[in-house]
Coordinates of C-alpha atoms and ligand atoms in Angstrom, one line a residue:
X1 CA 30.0 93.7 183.9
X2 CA 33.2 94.8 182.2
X3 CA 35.1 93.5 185.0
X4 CA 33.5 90.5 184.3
X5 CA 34.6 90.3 180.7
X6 CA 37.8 90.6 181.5
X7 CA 38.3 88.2 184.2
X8 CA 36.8 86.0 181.6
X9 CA 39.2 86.9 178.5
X10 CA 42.1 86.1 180.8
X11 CA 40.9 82.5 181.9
X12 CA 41.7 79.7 180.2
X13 CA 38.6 79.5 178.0
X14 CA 38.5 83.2 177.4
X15 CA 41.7 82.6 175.7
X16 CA 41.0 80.1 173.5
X17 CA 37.9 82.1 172.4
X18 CA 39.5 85.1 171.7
X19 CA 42.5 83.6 169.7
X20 CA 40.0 81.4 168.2
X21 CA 37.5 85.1 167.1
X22 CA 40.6 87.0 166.2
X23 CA 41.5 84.0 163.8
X24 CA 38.2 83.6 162.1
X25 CA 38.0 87.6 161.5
X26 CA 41.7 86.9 160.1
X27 CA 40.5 84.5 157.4
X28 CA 37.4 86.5 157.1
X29 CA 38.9 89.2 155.8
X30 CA 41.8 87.3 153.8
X31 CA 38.7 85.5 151.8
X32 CA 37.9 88.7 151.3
X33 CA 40.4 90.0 149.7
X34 CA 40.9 86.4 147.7
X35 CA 37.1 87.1 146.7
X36 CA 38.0 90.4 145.0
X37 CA 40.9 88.5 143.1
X38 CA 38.7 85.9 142.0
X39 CA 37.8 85.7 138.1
X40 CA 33.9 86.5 138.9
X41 CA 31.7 83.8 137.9
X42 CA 30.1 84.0 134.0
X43 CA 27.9 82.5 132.1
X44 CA 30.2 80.6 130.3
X45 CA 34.2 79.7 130.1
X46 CA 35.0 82.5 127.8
X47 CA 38.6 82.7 127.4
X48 CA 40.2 85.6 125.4
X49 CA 44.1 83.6 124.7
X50 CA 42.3 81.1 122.5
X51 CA 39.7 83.7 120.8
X52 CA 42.9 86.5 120.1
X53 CA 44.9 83.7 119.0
X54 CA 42.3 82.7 116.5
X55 CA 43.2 86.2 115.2
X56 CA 39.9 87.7 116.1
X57 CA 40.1 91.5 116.6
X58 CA 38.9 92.9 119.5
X59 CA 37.0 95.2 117.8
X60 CA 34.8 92.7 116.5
X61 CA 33.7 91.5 120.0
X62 CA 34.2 95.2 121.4
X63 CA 33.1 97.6 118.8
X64 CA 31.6 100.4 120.7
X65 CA 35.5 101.1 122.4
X66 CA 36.2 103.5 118.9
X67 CA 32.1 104.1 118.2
X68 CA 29.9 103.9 121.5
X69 CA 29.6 105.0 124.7
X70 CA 31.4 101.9 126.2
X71 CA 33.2 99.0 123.9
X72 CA 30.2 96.9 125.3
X73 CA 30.6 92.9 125.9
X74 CA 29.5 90.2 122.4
X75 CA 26.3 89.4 122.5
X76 CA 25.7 85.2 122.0
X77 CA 24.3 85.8 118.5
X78 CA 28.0 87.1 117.9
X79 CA 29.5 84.0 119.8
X80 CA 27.0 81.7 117.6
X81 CA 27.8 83.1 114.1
X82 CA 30.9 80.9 114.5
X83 CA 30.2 78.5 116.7
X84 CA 27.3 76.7 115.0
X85 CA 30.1 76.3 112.2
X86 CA 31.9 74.5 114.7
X87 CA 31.4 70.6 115.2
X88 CA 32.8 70.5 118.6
X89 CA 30.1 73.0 119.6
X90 CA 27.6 70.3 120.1
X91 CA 30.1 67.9 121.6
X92 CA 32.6 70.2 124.0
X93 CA 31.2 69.8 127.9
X94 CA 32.7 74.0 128.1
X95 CA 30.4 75.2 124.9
X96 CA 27.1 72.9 126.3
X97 CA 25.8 76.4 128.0
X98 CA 26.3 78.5 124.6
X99 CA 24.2 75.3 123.0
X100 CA 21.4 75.6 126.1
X101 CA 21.3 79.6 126.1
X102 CA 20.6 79.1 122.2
X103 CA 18.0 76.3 122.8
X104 CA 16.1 77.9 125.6
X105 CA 16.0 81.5 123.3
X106 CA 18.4 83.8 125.8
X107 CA 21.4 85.4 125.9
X108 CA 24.4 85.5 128.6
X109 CA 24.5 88.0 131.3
X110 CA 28.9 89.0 131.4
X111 CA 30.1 89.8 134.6
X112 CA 31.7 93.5 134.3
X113 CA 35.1 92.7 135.2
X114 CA 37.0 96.8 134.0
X115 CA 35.3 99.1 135.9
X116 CA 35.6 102.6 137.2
X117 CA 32.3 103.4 139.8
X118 CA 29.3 105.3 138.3
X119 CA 30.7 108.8 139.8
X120 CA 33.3 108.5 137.2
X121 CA 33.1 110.1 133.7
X122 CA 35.1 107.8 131.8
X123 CA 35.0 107.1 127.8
X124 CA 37.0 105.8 125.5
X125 CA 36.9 107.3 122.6
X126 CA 39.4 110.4 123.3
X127 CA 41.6 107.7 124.6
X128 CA 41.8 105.6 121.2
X129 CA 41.9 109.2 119.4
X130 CA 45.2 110.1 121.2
X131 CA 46.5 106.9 120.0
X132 CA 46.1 104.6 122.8
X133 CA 46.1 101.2 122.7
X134 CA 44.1 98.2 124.7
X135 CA 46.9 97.0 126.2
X136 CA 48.1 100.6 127.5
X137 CA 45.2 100.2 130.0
X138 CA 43.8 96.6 130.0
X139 CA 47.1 94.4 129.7
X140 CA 48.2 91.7 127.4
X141 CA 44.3 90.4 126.7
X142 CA 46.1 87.6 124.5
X143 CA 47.5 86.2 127.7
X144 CA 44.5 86.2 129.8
X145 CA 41.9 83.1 130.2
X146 CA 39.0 84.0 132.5
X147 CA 39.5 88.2 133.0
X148 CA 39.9 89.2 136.4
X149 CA 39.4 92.6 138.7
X150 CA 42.5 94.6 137.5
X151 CA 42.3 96.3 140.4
X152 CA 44.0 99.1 138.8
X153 CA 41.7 101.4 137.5
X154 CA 42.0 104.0 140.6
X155 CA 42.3 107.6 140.6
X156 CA 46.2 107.6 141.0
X157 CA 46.1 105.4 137.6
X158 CA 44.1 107.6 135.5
X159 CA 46.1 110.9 136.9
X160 CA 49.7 109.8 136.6
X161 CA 49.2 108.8 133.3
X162 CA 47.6 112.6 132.7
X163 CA 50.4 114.3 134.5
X164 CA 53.1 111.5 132.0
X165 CA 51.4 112.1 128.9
X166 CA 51.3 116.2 129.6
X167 CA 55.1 116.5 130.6
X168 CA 57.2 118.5 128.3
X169 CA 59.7 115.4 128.8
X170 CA 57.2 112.5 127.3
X171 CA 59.2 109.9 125.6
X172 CA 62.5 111.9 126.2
X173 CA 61.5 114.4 123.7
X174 CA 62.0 117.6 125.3
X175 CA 60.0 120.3 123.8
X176 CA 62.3 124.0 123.4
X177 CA 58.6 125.3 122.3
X178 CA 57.2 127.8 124.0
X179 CA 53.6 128.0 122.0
X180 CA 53.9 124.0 122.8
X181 CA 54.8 124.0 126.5
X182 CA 52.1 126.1 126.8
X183 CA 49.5 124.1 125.1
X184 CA 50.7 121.2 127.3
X185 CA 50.9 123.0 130.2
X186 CA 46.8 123.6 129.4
X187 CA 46.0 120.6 128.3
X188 CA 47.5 118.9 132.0
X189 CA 45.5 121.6 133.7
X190 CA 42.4 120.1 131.9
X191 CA 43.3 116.5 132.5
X192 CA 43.9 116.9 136.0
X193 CA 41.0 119.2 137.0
X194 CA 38.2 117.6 139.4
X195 CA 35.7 118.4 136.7
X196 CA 37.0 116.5 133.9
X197 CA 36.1 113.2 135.5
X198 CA 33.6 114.3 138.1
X199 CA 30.5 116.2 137.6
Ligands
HEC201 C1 35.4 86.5 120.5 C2 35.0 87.8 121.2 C3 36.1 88.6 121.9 C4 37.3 89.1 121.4 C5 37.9 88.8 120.0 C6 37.8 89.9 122.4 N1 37.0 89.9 123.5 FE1 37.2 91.0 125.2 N2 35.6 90.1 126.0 C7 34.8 89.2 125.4 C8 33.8 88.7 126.3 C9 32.7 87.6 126.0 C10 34.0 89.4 127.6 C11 33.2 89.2 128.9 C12 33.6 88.0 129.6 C13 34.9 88.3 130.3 O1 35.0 89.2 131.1 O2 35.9 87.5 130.1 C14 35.2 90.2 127.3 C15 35.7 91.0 128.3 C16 36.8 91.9 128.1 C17 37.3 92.8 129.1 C18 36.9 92.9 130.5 C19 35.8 93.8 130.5 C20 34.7 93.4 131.4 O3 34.2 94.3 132.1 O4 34.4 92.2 131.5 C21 38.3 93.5 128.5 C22 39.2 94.6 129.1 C23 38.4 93.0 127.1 N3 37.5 92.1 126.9 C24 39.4 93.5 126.2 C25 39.6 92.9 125.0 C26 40.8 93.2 124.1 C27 41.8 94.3 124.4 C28 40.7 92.4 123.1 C29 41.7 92.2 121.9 C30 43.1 91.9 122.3 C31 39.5 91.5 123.2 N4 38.9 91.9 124.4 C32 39.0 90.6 122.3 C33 34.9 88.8 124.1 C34 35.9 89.1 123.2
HEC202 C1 35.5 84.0 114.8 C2 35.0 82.8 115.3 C3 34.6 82.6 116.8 C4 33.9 83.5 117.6 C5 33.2 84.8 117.2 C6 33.8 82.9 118.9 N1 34.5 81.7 118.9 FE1 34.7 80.5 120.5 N2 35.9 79.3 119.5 C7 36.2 79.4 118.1 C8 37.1 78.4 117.7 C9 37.7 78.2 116.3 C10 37.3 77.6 118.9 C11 38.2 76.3 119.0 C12 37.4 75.1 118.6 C13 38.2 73.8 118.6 O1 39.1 73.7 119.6 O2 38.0 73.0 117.8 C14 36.6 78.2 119.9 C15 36.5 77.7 121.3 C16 35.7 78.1 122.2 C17 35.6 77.6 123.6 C18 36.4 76.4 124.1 C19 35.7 75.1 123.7 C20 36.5 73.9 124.1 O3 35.9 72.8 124.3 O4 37.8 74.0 124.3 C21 34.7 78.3 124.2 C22 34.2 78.1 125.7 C23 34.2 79.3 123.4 N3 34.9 79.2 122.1 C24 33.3 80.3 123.7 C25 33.0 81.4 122.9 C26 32.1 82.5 123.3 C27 31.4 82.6 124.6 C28 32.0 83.4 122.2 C29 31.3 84.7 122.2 C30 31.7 85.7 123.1 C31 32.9 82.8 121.2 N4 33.4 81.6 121.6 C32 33.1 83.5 120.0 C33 35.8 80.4 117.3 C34 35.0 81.5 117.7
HEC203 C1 43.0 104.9 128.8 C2 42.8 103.5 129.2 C3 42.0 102.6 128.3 C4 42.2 102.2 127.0 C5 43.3 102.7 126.1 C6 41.2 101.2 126.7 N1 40.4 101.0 127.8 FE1 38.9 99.7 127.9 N2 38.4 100.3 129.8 C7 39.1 101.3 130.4 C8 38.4 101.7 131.7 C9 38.8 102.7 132.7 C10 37.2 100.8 131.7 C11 36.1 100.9 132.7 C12 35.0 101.8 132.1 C13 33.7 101.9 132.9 O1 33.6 101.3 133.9 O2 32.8 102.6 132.3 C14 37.3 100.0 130.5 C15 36.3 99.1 130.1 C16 36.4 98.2 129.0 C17 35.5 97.1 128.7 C18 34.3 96.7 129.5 C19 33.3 97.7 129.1 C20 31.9 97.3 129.0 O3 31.3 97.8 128.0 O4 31.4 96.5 129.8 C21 35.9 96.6 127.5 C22 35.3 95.4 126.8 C23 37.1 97.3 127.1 N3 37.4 98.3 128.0 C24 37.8 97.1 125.9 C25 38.8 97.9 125.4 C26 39.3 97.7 124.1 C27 38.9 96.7 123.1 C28 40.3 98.7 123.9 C29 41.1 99.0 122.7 C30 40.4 99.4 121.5 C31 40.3 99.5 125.2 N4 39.4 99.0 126.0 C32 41.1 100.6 125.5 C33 40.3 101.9 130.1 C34 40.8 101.8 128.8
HEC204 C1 47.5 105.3 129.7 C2 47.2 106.7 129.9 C3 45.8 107.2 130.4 C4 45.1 106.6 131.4 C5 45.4 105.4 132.2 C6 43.8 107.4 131.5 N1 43.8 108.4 130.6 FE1 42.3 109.7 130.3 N2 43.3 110.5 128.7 C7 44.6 110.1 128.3 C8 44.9 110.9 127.1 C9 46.3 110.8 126.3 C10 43.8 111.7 126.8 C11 43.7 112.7 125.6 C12 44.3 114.0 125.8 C13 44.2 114.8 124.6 O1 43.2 115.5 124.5 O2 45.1 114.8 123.8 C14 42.8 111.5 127.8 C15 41.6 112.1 127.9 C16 40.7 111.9 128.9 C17 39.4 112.6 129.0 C18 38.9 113.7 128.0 C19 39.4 115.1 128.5 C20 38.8 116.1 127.6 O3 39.6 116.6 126.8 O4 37.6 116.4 127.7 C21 38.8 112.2 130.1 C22 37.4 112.6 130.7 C23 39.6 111.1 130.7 N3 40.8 111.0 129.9 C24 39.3 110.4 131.9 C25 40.1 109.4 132.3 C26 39.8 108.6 133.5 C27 38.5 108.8 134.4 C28 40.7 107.6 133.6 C29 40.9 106.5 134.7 C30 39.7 105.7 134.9 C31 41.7 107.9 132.6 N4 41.3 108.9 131.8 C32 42.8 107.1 132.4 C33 45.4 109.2 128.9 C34 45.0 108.3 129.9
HEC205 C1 41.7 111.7 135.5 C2 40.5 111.4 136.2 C3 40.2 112.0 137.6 C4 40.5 113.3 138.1 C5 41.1 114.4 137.3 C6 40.0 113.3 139.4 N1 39.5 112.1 139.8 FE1 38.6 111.6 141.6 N2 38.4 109.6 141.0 C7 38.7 109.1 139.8 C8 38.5 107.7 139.7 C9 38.7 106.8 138.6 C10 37.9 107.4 141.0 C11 37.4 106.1 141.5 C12 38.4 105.1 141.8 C13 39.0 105.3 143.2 O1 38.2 105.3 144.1 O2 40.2 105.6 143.3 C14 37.9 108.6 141.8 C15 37.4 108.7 143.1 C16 37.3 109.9 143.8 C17 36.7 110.1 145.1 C18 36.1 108.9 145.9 C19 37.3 108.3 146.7 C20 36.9 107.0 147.3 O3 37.8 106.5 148.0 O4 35.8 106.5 147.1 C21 36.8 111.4 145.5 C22 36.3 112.0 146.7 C23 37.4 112.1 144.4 N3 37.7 111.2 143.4 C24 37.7 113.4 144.3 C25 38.4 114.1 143.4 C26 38.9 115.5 143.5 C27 38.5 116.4 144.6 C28 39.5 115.8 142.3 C29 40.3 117.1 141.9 C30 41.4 117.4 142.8 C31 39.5 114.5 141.5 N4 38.8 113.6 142.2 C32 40.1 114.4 140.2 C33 39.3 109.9 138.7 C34 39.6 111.2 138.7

């Protein structure tokens, strides 16, 4: 049998079939990985370049990143308060689904785009409180259109960033301190333990 199977990869046809398998696993997995890249598909063509630009805050779409649990994505009431102010609303082919959802009486479902698995404790209130800000983790949102996977937000990121922020060195400010080495030297003990983001 297995004989057989290789008297058959070595003819001719075997050939061509196995270059021909190997390929399609190849692109298989290469549209995988374009997948992951992909800007996921949403509800509507939400771009955050134009919005930012307007000089909206990002507080006013994402208010629970200083007060909730998570900043939370708008909810099309919030998109509407403006946009039924706005003739092109009822003419712009991009806003016709905002004009629909209203119509029909629902909201929009976002795609999560940031975000760490469920096993994760992660919040970001402690990190605005240290005086962190969006960009530090999420990027220059006044450049981006359709958000995309960061594909950042791994275990490595969150602990280097623990370890940088809890070196006596940070920002070339060396600290002669005892009492404050110390209370770094606890505090990066605290950051990096398992239990801080696992339990
Ligand atoms: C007019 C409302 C609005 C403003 C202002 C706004 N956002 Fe958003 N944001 C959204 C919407 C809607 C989504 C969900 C759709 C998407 O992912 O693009 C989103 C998604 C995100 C995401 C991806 C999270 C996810 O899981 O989808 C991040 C990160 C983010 N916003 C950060 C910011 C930052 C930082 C600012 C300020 C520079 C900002 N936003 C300003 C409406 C807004
Ligand atoms: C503070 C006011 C404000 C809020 C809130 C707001 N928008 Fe807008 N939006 C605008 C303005 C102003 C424009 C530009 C209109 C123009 O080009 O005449 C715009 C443009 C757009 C466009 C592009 C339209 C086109 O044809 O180019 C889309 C799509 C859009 N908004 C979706 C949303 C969504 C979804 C939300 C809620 C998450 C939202 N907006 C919240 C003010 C707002
Ligand atoms: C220390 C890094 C860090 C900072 C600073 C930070 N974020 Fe995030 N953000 C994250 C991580 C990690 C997630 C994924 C959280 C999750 O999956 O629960 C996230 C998720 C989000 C989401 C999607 C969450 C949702 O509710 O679906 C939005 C929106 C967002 N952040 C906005 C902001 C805004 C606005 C700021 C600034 C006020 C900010 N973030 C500052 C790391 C950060
Ligand atoms: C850009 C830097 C940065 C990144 C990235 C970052 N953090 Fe933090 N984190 C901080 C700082 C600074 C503090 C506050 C330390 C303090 O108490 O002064 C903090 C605090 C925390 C706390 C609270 C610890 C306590 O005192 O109870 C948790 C939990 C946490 N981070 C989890 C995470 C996770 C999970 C990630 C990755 C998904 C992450 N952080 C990514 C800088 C960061
Ligand atoms: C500062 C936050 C933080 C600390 C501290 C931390 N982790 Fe994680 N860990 C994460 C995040 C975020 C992920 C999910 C992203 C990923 O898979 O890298 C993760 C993923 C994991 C996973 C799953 C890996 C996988 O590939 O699915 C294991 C196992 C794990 N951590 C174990 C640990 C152990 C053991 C410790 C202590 C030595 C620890 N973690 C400390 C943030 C942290």
């Amino acid at each position: 049998m297995i004989r057989k199977f290789f008297e058959w990869v070595l003819s001719p046809m075997g050939r061509i079939a196995v270059v021909i398998t190997v390929m399609s696993l190849f692109s298989l997995a290469a549209y995988g990985v374009y997948q992951t890249q992909q800007p996921p598909e949403q509800p509507i063509q939400f771009t955050h370049k134009l919005h930012v630009g307007l000089g909206i805050q990002c507080l006013y779409c994402h208010p629970g990143a200083l007060r909730g649990p998570s900043p939370g994505l708008p909810t099309i009431n919030k998109c509407w308060g403006c946009h039924q102010q706005i003739a092109k609303t009822q003419t712009s082919p991009l806003l016709k689904p905002m004009v629909d959802a209203m119509n029909a009486g629902v909201g929009f479902t976002w795609v999560p785009v940031a975000q760490v698995p469920d096993f994760v404790h992660f919040t970001h209130r402690p990190h605005v409180a240290a005086g962190l800000n969006c960009e530090n983790c999420h990027g220059d949102m006044t450049k981006v259109t359709i958000a995309e996977n960061p594909q950042v937000m791994n275990m490595g990121w969150c602990l280097n960033c623990h370890k940088s922020r809890t070196e006596d060195n940070f920002q070339n400010n060396p600290t002669s301190d005892a009492g404050v080495s110390a209370q770094l030297e606890k505090k990066r003990t605290k950051l990096t333990d398992c239990g801080t983001c696992h339990y």
